[in-house]
XYZ file of C-alpha atoms in Angstrom:
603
model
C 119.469 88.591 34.885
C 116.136 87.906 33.889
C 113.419 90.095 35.062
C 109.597 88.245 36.292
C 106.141 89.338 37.365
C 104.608 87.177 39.862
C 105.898 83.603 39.804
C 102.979 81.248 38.158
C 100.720 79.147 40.860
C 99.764 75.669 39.724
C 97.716 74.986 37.113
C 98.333 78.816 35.500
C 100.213 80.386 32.694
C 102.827 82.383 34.553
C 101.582 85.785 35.168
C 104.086 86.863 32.222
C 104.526 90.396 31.091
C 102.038 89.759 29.006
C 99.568 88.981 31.736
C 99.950 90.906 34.208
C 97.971 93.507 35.128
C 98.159 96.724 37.072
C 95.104 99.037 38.256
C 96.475 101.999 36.500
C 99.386 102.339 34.123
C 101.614 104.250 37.100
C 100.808 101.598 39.133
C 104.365 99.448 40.034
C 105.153 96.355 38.733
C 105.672 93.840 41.569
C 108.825 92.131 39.367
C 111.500 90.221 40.532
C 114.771 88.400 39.498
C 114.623 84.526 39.093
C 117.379 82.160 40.455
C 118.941 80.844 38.268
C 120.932 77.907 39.037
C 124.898 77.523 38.076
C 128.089 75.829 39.281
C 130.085 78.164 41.473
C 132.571 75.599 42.353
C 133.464 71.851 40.895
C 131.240 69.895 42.323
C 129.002 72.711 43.737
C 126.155 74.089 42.579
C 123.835 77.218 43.446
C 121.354 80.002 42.950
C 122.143 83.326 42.516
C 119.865 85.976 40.878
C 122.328 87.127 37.964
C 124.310 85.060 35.941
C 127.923 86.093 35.561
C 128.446 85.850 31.314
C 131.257 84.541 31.447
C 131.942 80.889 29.347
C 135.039 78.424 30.951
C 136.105 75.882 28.524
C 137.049 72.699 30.818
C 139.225 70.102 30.029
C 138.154 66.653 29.840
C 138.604 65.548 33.244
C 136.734 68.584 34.803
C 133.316 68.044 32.897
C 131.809 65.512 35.309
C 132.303 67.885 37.922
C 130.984 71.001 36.957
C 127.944 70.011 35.460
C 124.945 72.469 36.561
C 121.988 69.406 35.930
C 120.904 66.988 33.547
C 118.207 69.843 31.665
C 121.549 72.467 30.964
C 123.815 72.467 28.327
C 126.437 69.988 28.869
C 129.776 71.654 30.780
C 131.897 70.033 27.816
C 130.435 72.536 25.490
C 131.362 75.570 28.043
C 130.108 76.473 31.950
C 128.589 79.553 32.325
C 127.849 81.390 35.277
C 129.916 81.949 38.656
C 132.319 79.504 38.350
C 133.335 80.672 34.768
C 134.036 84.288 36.232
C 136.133 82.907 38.957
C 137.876 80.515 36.814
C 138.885 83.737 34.606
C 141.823 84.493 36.937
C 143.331 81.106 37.696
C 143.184 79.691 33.785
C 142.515 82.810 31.847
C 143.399 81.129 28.270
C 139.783 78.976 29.280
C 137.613 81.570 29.418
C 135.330 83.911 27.267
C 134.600 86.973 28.161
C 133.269 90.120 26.699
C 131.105 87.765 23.698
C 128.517 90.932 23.035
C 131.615 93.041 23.043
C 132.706 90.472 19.995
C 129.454 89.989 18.362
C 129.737 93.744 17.328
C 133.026 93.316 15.639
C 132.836 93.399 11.979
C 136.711 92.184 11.730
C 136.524 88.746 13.433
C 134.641 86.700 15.948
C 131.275 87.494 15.191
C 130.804 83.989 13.683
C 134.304 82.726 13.581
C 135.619 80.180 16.042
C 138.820 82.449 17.487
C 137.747 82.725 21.633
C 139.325 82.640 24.198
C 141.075 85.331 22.377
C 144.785 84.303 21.268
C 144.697 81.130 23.657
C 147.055 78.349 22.882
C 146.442 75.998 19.770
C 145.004 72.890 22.397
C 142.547 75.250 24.003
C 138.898 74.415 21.951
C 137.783 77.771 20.684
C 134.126 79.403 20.452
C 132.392 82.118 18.174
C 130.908 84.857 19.797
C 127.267 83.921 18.477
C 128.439 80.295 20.076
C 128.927 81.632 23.311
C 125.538 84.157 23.145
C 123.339 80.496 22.597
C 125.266 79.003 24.981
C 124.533 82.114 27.687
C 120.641 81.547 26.851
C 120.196 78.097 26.787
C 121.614 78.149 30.151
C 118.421 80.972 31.231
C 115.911 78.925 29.257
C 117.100 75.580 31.278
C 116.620 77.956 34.632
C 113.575 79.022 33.266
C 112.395 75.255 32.583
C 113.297 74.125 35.996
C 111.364 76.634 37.834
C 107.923 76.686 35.849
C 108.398 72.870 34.258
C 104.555 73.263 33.216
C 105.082 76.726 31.525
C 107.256 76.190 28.420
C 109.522 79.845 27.349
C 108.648 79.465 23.804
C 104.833 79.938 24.817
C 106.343 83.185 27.235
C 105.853 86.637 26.310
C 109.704 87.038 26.027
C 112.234 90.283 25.835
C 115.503 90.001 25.427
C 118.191 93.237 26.070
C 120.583 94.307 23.795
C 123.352 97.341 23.927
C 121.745 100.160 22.023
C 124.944 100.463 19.857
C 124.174 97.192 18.838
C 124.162 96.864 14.671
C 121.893 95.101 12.587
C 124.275 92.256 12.455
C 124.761 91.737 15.769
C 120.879 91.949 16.620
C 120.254 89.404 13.814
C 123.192 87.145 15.537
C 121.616 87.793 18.824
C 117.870 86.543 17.264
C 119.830 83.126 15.503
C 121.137 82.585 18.861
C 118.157 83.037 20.947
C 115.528 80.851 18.199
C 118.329 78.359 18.972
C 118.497 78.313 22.191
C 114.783 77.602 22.193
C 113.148 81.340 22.445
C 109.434 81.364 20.047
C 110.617 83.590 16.970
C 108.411 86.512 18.637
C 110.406 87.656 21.608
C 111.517 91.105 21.357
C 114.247 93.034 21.622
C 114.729 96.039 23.772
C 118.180 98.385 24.403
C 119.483 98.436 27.534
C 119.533 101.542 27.836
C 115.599 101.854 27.004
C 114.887 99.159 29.832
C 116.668 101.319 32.253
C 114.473 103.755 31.540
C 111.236 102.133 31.942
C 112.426 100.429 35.308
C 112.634 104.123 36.597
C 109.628 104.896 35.119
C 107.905 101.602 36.760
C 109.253 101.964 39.997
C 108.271 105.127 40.515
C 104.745 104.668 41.107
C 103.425 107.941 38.484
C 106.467 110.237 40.555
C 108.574 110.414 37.498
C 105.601 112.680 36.426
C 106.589 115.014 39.054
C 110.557 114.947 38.073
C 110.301 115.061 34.015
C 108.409 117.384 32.136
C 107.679 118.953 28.471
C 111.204 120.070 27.043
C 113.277 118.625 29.662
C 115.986 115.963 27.957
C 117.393 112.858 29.742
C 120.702 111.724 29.148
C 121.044 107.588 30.424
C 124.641 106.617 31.082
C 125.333 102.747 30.799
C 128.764 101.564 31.584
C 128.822 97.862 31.703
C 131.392 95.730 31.833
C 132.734 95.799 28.023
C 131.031 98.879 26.574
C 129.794 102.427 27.306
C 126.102 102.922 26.348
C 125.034 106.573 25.611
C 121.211 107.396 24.643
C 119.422 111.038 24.866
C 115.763 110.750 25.696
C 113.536 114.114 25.371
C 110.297 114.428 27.173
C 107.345 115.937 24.941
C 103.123 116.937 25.089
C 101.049 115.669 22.476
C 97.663 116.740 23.053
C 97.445 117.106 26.492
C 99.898 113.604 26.532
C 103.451 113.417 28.109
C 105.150 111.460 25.762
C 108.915 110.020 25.881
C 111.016 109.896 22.328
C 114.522 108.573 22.302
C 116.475 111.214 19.918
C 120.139 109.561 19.820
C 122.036 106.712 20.606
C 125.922 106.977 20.777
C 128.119 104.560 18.908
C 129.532 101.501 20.379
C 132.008 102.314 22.383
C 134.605 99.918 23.682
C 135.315 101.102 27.470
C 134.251 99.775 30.333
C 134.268 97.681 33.382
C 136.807 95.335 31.669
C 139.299 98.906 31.068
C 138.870 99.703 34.389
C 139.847 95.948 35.516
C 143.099 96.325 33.583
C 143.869 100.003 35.212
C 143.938 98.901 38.425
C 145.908 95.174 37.208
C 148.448 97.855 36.220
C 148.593 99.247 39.232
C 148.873 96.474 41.285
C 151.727 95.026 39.247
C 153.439 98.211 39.714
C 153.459 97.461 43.495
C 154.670 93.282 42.759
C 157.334 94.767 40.664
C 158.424 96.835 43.751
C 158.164 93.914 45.773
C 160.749 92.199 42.694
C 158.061 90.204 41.106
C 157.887 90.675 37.204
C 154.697 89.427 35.700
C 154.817 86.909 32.877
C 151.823 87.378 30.441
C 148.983 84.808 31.620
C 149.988 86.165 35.473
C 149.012 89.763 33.990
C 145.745 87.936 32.534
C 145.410 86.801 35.345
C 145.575 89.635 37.612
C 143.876 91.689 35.633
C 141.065 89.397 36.606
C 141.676 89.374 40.232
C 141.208 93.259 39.762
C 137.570 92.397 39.038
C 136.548 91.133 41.800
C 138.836 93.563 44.128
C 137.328 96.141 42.486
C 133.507 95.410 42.929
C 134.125 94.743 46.468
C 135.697 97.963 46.889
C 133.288 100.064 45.806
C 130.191 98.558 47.292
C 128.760 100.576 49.516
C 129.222 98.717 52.610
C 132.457 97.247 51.132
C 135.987 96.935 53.239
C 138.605 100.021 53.212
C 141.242 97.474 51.776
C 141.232 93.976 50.257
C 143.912 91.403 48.707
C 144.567 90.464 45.151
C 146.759 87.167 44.678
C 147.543 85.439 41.799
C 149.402 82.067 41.230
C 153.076 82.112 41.564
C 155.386 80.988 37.999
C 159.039 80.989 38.749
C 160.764 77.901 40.251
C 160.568 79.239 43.574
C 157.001 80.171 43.792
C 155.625 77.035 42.202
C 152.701 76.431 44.512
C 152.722 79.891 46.193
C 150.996 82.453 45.049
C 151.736 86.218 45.149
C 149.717 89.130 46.646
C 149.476 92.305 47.055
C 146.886 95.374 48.820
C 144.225 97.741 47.259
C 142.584 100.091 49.632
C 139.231 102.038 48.584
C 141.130 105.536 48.230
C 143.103 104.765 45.660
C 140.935 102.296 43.681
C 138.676 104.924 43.724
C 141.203 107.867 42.604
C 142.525 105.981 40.375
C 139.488 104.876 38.904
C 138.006 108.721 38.915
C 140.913 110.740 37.048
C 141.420 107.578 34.657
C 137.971 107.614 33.368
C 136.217 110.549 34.355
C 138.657 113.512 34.437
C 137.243 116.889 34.671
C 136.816 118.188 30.927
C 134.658 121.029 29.028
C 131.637 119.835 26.754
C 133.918 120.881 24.034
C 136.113 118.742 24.225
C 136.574 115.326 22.481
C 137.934 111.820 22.791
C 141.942 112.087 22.212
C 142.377 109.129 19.071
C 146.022 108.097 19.426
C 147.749 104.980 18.017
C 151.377 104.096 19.057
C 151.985 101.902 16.131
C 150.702 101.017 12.307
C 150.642 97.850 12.777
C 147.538 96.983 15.100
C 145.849 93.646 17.070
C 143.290 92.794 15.137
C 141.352 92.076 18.454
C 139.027 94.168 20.098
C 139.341 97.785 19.004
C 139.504 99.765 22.317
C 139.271 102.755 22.410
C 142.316 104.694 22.157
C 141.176 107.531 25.139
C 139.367 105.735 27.851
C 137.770 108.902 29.183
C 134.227 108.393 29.619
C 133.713 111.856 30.280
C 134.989 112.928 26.815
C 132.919 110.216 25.574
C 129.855 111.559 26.985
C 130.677 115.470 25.995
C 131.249 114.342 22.390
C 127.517 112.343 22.325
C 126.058 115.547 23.865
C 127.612 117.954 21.038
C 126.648 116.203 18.139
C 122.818 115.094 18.948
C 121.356 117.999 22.305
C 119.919 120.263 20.146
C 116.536 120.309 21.595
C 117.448 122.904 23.941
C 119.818 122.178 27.292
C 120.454 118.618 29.517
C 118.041 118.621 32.477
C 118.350 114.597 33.648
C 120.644 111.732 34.206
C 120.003 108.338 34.844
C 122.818 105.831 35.542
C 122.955 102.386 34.780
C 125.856 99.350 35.505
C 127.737 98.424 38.667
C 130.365 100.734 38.498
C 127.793 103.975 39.461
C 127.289 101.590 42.775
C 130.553 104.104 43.839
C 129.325 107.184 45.375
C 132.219 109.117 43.836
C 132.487 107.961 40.108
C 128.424 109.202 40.623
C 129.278 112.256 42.060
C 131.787 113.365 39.983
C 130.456 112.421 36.615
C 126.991 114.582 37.983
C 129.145 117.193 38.960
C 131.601 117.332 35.227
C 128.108 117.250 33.265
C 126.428 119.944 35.617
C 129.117 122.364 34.831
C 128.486 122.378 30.824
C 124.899 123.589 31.734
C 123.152 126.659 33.563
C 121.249 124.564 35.319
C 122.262 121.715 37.792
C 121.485 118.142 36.710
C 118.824 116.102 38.611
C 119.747 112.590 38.939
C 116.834 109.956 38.552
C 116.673 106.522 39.127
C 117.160 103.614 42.426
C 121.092 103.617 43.336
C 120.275 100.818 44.993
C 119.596 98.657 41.211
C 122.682 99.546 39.421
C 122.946 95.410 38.554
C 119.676 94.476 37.953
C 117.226 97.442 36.217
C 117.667 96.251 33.119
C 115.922 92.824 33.855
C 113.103 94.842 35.948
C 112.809 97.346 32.994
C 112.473 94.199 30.518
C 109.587 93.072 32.005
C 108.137 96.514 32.593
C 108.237 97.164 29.150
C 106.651 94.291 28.273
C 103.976 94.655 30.574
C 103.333 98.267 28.957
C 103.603 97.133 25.209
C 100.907 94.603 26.203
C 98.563 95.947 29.060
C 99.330 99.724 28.169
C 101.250 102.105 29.633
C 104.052 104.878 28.740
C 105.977 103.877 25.934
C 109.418 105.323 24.734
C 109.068 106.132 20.831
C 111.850 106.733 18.503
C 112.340 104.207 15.780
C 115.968 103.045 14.709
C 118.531 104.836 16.524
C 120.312 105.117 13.232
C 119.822 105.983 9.467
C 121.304 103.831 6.728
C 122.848 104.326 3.508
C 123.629 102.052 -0.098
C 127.230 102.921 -1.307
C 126.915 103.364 -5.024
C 130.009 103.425 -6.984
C 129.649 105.955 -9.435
C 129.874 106.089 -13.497
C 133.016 107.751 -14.793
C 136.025 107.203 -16.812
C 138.422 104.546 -15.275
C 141.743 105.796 -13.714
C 144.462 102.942 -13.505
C 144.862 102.167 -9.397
C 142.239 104.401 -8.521
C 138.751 103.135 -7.405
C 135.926 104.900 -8.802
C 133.987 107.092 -5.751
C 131.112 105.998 -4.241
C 127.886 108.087 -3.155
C 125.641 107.290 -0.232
C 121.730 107.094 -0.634
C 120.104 107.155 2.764
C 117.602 103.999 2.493
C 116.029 103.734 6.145
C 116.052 107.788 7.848
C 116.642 107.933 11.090
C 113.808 107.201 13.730
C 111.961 104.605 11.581
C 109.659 102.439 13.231
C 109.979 99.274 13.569
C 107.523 97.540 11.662
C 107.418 100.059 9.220
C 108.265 100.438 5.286
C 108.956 102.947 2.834
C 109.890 103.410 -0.780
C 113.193 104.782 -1.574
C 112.671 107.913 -4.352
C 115.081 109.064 -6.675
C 117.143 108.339 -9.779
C 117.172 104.402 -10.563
C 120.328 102.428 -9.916
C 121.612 99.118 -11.431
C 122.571 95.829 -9.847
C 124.422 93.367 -10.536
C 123.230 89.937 -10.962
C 124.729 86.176 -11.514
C 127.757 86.775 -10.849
C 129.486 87.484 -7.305
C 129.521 91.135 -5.672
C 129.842 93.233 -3.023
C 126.736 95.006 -1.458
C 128.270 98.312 0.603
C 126.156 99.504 3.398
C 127.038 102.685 5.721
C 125.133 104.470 8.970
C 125.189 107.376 10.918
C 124.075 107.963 14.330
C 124.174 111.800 13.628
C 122.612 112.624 10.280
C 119.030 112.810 12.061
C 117.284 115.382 9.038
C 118.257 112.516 6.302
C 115.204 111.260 4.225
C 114.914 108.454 2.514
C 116.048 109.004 -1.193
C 118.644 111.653 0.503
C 121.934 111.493 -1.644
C 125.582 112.140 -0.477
C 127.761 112.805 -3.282
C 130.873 112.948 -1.079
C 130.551 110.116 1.782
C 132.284 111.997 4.929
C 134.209 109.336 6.669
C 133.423 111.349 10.461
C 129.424 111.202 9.485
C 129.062 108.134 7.607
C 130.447 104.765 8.969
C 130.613 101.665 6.825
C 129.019 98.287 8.282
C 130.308 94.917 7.373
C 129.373 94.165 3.228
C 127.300 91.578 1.832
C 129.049 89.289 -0.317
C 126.710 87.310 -2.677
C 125.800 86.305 -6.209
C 121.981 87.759 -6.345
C 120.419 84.883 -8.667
C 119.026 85.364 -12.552
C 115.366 85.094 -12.453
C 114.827 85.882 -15.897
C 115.759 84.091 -18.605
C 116.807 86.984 -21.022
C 118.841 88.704 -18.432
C 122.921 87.463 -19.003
C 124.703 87.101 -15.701
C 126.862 89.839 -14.843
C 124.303 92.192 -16.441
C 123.101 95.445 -14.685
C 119.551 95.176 -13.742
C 117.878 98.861 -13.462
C 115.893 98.753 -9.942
C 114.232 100.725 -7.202
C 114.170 100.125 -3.610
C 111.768 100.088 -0.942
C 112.757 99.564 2.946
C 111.481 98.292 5.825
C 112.283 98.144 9.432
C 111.314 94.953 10.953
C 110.462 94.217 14.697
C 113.574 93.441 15.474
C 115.270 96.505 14.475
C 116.638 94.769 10.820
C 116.701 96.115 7.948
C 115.400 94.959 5.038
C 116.041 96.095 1.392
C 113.982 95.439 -1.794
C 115.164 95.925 -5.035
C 112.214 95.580 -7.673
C 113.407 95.286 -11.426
C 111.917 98.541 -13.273
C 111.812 96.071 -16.425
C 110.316 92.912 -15.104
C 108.857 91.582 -11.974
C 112.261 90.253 -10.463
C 112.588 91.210 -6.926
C 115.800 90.888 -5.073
C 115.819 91.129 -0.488
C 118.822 91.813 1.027
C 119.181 91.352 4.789
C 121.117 93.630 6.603
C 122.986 91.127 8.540
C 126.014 89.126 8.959
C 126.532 85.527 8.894
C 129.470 82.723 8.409
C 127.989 81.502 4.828
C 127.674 85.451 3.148
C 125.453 84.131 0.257
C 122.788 83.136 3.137
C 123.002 86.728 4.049
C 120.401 87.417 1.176
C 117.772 86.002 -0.793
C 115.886 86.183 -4.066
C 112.289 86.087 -4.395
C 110.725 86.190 -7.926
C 107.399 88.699 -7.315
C 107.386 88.702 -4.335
């Protein structure tokens, strides 16, 4: 969804986030969603206010059909939208789902053209970054045909990430946007953050009745691939109230999509009753259906019971289709002691793998309880005294009882009960309203949530020692970006110096931690603990001889200096302690790894 101000009159700028202007900073923002125009059926096309992200791959015949206009992306490269999300039951091996989901996957997909996931060898395949540009060219077409005389590269533009979201994936996320025609200035903002400033918008200055010094609010984002976890604490600076994000959890891979499957399950429990067995695209397939018989279940005004069919396979169903009935009770039930059981703030996620050999797909998580998952976040970063606020986020909190129940688990690991915060009635679509509510504060003033990078991060340096035959030689961590740096922001990195090597290929070893908040920079871990420290993808490159008397392959003494640009990436310097060669790496990921960093003599 994409979140407005105002729509422009003729012959003015739109009244963009950077141009609008309230009386006060409590003041609301009068925001709303723009339509945003998509096929929802071959040869039928509409408006809706969200646009599903979903990506159908059509075959050649169907193209002509489902094209949205002649200013979108062509519906040979992929249709998004609607149609795409209703396609995903009836041809599942066409259609991309869960691309952010991919983009954060170090193992495959990020850049690599393997989606739809294990589809046949004839289906065309995508890259996750692929489908991301093809997602927001789609918005910047929508964009184009509603304000024709206000170009979006000349828009004060923010675009939302998941606040698990890596460096890689947020430098994938910026490639894809600059190519899908966004100015190189847009920002991004966390999810989870927007949220947050859509309650704080809304709320007309009452939020400064509800939160005060020392209270800490916990924002719970389930979307449709991922849980998003992030711990906000309310503080006074001189007379100020002042909001600082303290933690953000790791990217965790439950969700929407989990829940989908549960209840697929479920229902092909009750077809195999019937004497139906499933073949694999019909359980693709219905695990699709599930979507959609879920959301209308547990709208609020949504029927007690509702159908799920899928297409019929065997000889004597060719053409038929078979079906089957979910009522709200035990969607809901099911749905409740699957993913929020009832659990103690000690406990933890349960990590269980049937096999050693594993799908080198998605990496789900083993325990889909989102209540562990929430108890774990809250015992390694609430420090700063008990949880006093909740604020929900995602269409799955549209159910009464998943919100009820996940207040109620969380009140009971505290004195106190927890006050819920927030419109139940914009589960779907605060994000886009908190986008442009930040943006209107960064640029006409207003409360601001502070914090920095949500994570500190760490060189792996392999250490000097005798060599043992088939053992590698251990590596130490030095902490080269603390926790809660600011964007924007650089610092030098003290300590002993270290060598790199140059001309000649090597691997760069990067690590982070979400909980390590009292790290400086310069900090060194001897021992890298594998439940503190998690590695991020390497950089693989050849960093190039600038000076003639260095041989390649040498060591090149150096010290480093950070910095944290706008865009949450970080940046690395090494300067030569012998000469004025300078060497940047990006921390990033991309398909040709000796693009991933540069050399810049001096600089």
């Amino acid at each position: 969804s994409v979140g407005l101000p105002d729509a422009p009159t003729d012959g003015e700028r739109p009244a963009g986030p950077s141009h609008a202007v309230s009386r006060n900073r409590d003041e609301p923002l009068d925001s709303h969603l723009l339509s945003i125009t998509q096929c929802v059926d071959a040869g039928q096309v509409e408006s809706r206010t969200s646009l599903p992200s979903f990506v159908y791959l059509p075959r050649e015949s169907e193209s002509d059909s489902l094209q949205v206009g002649s200013d979108y992306p062509l519906a040979a490269n992929g249709v998004v939208g609607e149609f795409a999300r209703s396609q995903a039951a009836d041809n599942p091996q066409r259609v991309i789902v869960a691309a952010k989901s991919w983009l954060c996957h170090t193992k495959l997909g990020r850049t690599e053209a393997v989606l739809p996931w294990q589809s046949p060898a004839d289906i065309p395949k995508r890259s996750a970054v692929q489908c991301t540009e093809q997602i927001l060219k789609h918005l910047v077409a929508a964009w184009q045909e509603n304000y024709p005389d206000h170009p979006i590269d000349q828009q004060a533009v923010t675009l939302t990430v998941p606040a698990s979201f890596d460096p890689a994936a947020r430098d994938l996320t910026r490639q894809a946007a600059i190519a899908a025609g966004l100015d190189e200035q847009f920002v991004l903002l966390e999810e989870p953050q927007a949220a947050v400033y859509r309650y704080l918008s809304a709320s007309g200055g009452q939020w400064r009745n509800e939160l005060h010094p020392g209270d800490n609010l916990l924002v719970v984002d389930v979307g449709g691939g991922t849980t998003d976890l992030t711990l906000v604490t309310i503080e006074a600076n001189d007379g100020e109230v002042q909001l600082r994000r303290l933690a953000v959890g790791n990217h965790v891979l439950v969700g929407g999509d989990n829940m989908d499957l549960a209840l697929a399950h479920h229902a092909a429990e009750k077809l195999r009753h019937d004497g139906h067995d499933l073949d694999p695209w019909q359980s693709t397939s219905l695990w699709h259906a599930c979507r959609h018989a879920k959301e209308t279940l547990l709208q609020t005004d949504g029927p007690e019971t509702t159908s799920v069919s899928i297409l019929g396979r065997g000889s004597s169903l060719i053409g038929s289709s078979l079906t089957t009935e979910l009522n709200r009770d035990e969607v809901t039930n099911l749905l409740i002691e699957g993913f929020f059981p009832t659990c103690e703030l000690t406990d933890r996620p349960q990590r269980q793998t049937s096999s050693g050999f594993q799908d080198i797909g998605l990496p789900f998580e083993s325990d889909p309880a989102i209540t562990r998952q929430i108890a774990a976040f809250l015992g390694d970063h609430l420090a700063a005294g008990p949880l006093s606020h909740v604020l929900y986020n995602g269409g799955v909190f549209q159910c009464d009882a998943i919100r009820h129940r996940v207040t109620e688990v969380i009140s009971g690991w505290f004195d106190t009960p927890i006050q819920v915060v927030g419109n139940h009635a914009e589960f779907d679509s605060a994000v886009a309203h908190g986008a442009a509510a930040y943006s209107h504060a960064k640029h006409a003033g207003g409360i601001r949530i502070r914090g920095g990078t949500a994570k500190a991060y760490y060189i792996g340096i392999e250490t000097a020692g005798l060599a043992i035959p088939g053992a590698p030689r251990p590596i130490r961590a030095v902490c080269v970006a603390p926790q809660g740096m600011e964007e924007g922001s650089q610092t030098d990195v003290p300590g002993e110096q270290v060598g790199v090597i140059v001309g000649t290929p090597a691997k760069f070893r990067f690590f982070e931690s979400t909980t390590r908040g009292d790290d400086l920079a310069g900090t060194r871990i001897d021992t890298v603990p594998a439940d503190e420290l998690r590695e991020s993808e390497p950089i693989e490159t050849s960093l190039e001889v600038q000076d003639e008397s260095t041989p390649e392959g040498s060591f090149v003494p150096v010290t480093f200096e950070s910095r944290v640009t706008e865009l949450g990436m970080l940046e690395l310097s090494c300067h030569s302690v012998d000469s004025d060669q300078t060497w940047q790496l990006a921390f990033n990921a991309r398909s040709d790894a000796t693009s991933a960093s540069k050399a810049e003599a001096g600089a």
